[in-house]
PDB file of C-alpha atoms in Angstrom:
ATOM      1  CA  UNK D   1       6.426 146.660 -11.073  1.00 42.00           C
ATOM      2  CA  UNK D   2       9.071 145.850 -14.072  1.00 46.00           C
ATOM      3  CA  UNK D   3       7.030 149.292 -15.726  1.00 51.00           C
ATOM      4  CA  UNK D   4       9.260 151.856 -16.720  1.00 47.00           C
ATOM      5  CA  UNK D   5       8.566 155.531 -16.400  1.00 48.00           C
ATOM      6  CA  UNK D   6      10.687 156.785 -19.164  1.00 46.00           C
ATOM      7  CA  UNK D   7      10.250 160.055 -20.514  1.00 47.00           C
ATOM      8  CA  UNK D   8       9.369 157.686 -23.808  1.00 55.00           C
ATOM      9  CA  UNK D   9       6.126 156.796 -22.347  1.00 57.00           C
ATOM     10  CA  UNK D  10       4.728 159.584 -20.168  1.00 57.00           C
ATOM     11  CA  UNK D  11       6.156 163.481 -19.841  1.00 59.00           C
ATOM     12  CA  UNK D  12       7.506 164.153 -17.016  1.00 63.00           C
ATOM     13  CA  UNK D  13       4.271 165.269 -14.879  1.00 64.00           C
ATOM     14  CA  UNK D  14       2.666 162.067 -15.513  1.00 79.00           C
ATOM     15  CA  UNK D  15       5.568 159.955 -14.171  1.00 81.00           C
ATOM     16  CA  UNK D  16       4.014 160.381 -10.439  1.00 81.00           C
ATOM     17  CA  UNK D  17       0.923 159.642 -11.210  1.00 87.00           C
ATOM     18  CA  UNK D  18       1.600 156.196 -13.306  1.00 89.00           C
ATOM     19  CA  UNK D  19       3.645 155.183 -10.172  1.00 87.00           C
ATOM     20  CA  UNK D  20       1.195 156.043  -7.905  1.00 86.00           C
ATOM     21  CA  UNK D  21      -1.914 154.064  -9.733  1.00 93.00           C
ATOM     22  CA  UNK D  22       0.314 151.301 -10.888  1.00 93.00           C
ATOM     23  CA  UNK D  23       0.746 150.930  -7.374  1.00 92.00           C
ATOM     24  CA  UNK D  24      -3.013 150.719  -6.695  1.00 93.00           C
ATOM     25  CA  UNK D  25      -3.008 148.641  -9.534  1.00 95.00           C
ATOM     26  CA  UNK D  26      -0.657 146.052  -8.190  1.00 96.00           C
ATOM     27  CA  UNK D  27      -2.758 145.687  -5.388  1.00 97.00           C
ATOM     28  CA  UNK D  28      -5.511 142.832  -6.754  1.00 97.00           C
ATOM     29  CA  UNK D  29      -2.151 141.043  -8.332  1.00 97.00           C
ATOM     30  CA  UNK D  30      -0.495 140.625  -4.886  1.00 97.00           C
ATOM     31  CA  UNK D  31      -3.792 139.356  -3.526  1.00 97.00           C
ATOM     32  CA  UNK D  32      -4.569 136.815  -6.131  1.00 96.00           C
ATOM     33  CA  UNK D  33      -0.881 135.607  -6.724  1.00 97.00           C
ATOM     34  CA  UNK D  34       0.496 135.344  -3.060  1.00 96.00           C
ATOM     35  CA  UNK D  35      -1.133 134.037   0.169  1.00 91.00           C
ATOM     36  CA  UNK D  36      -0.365 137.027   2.037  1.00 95.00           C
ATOM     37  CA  UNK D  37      -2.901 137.948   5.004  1.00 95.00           C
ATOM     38  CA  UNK D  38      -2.606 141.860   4.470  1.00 96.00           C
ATOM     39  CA  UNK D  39      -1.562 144.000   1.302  1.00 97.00           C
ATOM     40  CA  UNK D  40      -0.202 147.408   3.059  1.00 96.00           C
ATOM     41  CA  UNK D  41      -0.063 150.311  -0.021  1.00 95.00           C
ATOM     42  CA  UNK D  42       1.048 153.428   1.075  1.00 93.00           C
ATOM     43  CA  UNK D  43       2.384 156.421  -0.939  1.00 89.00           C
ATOM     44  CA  UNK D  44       6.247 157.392  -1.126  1.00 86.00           C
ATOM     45  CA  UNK D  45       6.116 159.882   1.043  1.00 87.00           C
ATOM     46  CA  UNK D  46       5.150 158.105   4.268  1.00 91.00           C
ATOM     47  CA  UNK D  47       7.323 156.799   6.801  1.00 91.00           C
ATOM     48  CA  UNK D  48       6.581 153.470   9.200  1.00 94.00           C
ATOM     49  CA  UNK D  49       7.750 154.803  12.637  1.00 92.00           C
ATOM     50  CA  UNK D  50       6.788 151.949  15.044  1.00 94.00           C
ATOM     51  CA  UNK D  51       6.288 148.408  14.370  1.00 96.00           C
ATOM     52  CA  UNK D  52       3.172 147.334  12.760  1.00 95.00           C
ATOM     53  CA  UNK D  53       3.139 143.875  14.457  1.00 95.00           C
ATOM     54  CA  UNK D  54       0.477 144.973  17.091  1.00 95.00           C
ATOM     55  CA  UNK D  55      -1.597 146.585  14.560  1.00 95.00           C
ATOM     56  CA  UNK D  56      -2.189 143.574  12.939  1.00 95.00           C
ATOM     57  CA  UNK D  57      -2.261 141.365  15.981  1.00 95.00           C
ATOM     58  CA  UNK D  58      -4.870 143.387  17.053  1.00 94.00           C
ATOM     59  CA  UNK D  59      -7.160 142.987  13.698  1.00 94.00           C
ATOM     60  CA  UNK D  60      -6.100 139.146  12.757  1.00 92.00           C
ATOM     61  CA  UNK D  61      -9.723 137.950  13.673  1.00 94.00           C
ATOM     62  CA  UNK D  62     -11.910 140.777  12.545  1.00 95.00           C
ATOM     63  CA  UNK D  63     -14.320 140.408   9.826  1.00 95.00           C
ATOM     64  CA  UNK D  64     -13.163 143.408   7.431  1.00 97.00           C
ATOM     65  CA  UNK D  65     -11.554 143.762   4.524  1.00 97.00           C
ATOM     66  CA  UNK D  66     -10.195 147.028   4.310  1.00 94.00           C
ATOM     67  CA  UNK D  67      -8.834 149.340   6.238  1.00 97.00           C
ATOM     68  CA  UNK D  68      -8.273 153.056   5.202  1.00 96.00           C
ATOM     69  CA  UNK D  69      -8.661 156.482   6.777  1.00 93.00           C
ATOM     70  CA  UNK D  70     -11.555 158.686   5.739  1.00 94.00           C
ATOM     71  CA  UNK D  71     -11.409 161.624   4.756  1.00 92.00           C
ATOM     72  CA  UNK D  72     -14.813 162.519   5.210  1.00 94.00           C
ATOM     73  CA  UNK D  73     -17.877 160.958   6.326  1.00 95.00           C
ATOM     74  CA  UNK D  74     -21.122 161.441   4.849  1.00 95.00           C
ATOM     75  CA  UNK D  75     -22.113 163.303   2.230  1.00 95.00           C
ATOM     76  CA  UNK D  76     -19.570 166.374   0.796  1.00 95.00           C
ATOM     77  CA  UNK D  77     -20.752 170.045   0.544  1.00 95.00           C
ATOM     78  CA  UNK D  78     -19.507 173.880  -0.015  1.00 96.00           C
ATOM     79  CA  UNK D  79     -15.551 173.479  -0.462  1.00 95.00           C
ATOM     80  CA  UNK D  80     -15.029 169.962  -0.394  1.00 94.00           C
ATOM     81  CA  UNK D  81     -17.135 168.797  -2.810  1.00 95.00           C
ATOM     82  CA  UNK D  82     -15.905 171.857  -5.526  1.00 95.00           C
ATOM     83  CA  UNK D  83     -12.047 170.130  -4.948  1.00 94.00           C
ATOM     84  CA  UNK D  84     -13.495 167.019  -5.290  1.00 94.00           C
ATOM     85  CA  UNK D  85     -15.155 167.307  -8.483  1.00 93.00           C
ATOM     86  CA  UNK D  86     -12.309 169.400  -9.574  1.00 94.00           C
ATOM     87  CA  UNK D  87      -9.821 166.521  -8.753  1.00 93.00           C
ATOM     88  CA  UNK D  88     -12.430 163.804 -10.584  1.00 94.00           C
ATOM     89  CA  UNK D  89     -12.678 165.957 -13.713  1.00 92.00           C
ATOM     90  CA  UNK D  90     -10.323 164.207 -15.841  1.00 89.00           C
ATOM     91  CA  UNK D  91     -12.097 160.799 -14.961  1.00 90.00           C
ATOM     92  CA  UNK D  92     -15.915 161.755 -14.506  1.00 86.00           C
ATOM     93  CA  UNK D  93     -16.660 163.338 -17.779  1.00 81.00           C
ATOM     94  CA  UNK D  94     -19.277 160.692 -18.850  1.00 80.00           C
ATOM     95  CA  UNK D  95     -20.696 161.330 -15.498  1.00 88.00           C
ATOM     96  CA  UNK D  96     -19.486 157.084 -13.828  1.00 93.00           C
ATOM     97  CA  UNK D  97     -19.847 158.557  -9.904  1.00 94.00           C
ATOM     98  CA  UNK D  98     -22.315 160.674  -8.117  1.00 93.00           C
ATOM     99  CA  UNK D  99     -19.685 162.200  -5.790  1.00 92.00           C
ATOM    100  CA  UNK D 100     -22.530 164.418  -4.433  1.00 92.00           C
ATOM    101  CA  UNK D 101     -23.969 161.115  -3.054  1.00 93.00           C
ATOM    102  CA  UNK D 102     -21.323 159.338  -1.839  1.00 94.00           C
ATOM    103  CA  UNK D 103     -21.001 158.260   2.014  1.00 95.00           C
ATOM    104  CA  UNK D 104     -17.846 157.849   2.525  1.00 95.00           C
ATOM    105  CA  UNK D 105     -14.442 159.514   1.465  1.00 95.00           C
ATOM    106  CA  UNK D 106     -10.944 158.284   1.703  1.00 95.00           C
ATOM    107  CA  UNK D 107      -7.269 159.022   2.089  1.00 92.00           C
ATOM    108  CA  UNK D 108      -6.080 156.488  -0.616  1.00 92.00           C
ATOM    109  CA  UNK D 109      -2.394 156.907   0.788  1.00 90.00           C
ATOM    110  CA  UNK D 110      -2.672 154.045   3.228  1.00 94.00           C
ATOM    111  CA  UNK D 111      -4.116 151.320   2.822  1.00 96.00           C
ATOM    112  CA  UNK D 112      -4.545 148.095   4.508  1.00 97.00           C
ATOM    113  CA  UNK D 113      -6.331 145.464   2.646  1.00 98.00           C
ATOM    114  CA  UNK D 114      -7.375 141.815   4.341  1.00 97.00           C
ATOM    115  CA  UNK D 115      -6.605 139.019   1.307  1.00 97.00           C
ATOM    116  CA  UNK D 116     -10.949 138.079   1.727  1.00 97.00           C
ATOM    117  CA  UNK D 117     -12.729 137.307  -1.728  1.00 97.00           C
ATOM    118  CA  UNK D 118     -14.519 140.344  -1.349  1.00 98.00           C
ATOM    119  CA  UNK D 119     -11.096 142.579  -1.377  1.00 98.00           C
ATOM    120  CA  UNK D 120     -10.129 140.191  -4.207  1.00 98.00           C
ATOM    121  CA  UNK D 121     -12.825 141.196  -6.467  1.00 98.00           C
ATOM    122  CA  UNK D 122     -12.651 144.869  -4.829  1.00 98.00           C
ATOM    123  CA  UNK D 123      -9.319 145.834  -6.415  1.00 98.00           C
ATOM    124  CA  UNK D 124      -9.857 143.635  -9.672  1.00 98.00           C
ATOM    125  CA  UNK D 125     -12.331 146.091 -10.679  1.00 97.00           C
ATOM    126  CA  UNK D 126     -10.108 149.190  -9.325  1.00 97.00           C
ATOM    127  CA  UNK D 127      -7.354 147.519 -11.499  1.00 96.00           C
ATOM    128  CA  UNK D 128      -9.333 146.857 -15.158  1.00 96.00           C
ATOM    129  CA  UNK D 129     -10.186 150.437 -14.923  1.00 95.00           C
ATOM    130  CA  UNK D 130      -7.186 152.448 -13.078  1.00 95.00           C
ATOM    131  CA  UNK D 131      -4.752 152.746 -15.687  1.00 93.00           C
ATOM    132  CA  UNK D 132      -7.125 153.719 -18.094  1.00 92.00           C
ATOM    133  CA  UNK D 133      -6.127 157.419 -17.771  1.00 91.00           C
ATOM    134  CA  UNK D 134      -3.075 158.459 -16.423  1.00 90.00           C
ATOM    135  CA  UNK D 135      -3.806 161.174 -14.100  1.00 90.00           C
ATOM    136  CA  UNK D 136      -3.543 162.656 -10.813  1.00 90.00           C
ATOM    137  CA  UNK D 137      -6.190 161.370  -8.222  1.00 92.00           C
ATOM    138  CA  UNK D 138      -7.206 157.884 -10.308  1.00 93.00           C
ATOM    139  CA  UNK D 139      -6.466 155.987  -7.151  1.00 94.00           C
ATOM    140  CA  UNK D 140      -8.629 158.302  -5.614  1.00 94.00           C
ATOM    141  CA  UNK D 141     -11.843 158.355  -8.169  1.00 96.00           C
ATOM    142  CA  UNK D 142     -11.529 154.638  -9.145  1.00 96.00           C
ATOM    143  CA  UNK D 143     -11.385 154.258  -5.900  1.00 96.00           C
ATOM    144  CA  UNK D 144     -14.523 155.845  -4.938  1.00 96.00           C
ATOM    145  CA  UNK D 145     -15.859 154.313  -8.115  1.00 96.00           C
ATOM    146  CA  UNK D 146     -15.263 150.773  -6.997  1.00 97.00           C
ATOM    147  CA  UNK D 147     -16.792 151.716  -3.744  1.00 97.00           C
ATOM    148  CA  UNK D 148     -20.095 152.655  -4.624  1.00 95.00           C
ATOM    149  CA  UNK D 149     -20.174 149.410  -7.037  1.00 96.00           C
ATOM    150  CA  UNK D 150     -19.136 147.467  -3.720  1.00 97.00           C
ATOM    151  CA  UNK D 151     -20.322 149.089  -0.673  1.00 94.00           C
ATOM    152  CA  UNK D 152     -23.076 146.461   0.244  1.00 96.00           C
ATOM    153  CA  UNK D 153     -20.533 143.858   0.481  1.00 96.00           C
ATOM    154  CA  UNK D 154     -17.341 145.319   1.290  1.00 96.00           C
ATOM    155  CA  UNK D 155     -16.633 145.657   4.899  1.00 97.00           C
ATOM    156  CA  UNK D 156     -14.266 149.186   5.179  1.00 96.00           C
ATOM    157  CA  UNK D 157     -13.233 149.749   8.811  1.00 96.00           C
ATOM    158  CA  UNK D 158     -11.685 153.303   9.494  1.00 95.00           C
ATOM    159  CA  UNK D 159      -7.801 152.858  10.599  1.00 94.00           C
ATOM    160  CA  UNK D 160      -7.587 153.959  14.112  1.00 90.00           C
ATOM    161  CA  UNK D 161      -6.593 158.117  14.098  1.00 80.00           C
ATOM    162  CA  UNK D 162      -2.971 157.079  16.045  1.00 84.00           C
ATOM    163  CA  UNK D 163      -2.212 154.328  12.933  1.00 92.00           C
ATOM    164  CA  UNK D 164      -1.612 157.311  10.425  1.00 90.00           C
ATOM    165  CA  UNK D 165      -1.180 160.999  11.069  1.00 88.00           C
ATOM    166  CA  UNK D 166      -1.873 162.955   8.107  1.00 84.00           C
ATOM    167  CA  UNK D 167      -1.537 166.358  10.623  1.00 81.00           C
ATOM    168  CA  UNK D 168       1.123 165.194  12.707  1.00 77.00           C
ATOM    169  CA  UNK D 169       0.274 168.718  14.936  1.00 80.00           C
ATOM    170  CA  UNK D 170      -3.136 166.596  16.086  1.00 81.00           C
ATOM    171  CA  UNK D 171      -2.339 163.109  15.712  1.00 79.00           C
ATOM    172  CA  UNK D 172      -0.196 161.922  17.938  1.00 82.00           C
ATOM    173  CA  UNK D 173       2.219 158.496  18.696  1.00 88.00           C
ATOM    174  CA  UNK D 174       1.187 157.550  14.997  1.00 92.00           C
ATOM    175  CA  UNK D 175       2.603 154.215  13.702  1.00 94.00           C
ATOM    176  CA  UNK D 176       3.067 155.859  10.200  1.00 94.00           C
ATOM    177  CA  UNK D 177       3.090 159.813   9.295  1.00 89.00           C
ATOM    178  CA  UNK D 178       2.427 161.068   5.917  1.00 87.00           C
ATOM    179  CA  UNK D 179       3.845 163.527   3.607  1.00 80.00           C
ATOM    180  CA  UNK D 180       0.416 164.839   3.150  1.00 71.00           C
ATOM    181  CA  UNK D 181       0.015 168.351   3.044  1.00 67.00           C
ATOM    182  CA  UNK D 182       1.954 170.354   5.604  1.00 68.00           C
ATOM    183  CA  UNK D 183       4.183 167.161   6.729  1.00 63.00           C
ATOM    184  CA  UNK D 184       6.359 167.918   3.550  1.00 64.00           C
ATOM    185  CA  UNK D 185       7.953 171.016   4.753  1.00 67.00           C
ATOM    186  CA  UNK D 186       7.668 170.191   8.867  1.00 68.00           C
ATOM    187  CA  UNK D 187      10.524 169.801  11.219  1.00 66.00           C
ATOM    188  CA  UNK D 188       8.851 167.548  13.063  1.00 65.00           C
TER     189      UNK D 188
END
């Protein structure tokens, strides 16, 4: 993005989270503007440790058209649902998602998404609404937003457990680690 995250247009604890949903946001405009078969967004803090080739090899004739961890499956109670809502606050004051009835949760920090008209229109309607607050965990809600709008149609296949290790202690030979959580501040 040509954006700039001066400390004109956002203070300074804003600046990661314009970066991280203009990222997002950027998403539908590489899909409509280039012919590329895969859009790969992944936050700053992972790392690609093996090639990615055979990854994609492996899913060049499957029907989906997006790829993503979950971070839960089915529907969120006790603990996880209380840091849920308290991470969609900002966004879900006019009450847009039902996160008590959602299926599916993801880890927006990798993401693979297949250039299909369904992804298209997927992350068009992630990007007219994404920027519209800048705040911590957008990608996340309008994410989850879009989902709910889209989950007849959209075909959302879980990325195998080895492709990203979000707790590199459990998830071994991973393809790319992330910075999530305890990763940050781990030797390994």
């Amino acid at each position: 993005s040509s954006d700039v995250c001066s400390s004109d247009l956002f203070p300074s604890h804003d600046r990661g989270a314009y970066a991280n949903l203009k990222k997002v946001f950027n998403i539908y405009f590489l899909l409509k503007n280039y012919n590329y078969d895969y859009v790969v967004s992944m936050d700053a803090d992972n790392l690609i440790v093996k090639d990615m080739i055979p990854f994609f090899e492996s899913i060049k004739n499957k029907p989906h058209d997006f790829y993503i961890k979950f971070s839960h499956k089915g529907i969120l109670t006790g603990k996880e649902l209380e840091k849920r809502n308290k991470n969609f606050k900002p966004f879900n004051l006019s009450g847009l998602l039902n996160i008590e009835k959602q299926d599916l949760h993801f880890r927006e920090g990798c993401m693979i998404i297949k250039n299909t008209q369904t992804s298209k229109d997927f992350f068009y309607d992630v990007a007219n609404n994404i920027l519209s607050k800048i705040a911590w965990y957008g990608d996340s809600f309008w994410v989850a937003y879009t989902y709910e709008k889209f989950k007849n149609k959209l075909k959302v296949y879980e990325l195998p457990s080895n492709f990203v290790a979000y707790d590199i202690k459990t998830e071994v030979n991973p393809i790319v680690v992330s910075g999530y959580d305890e990763n940050k501040h781990s030797k390994e």
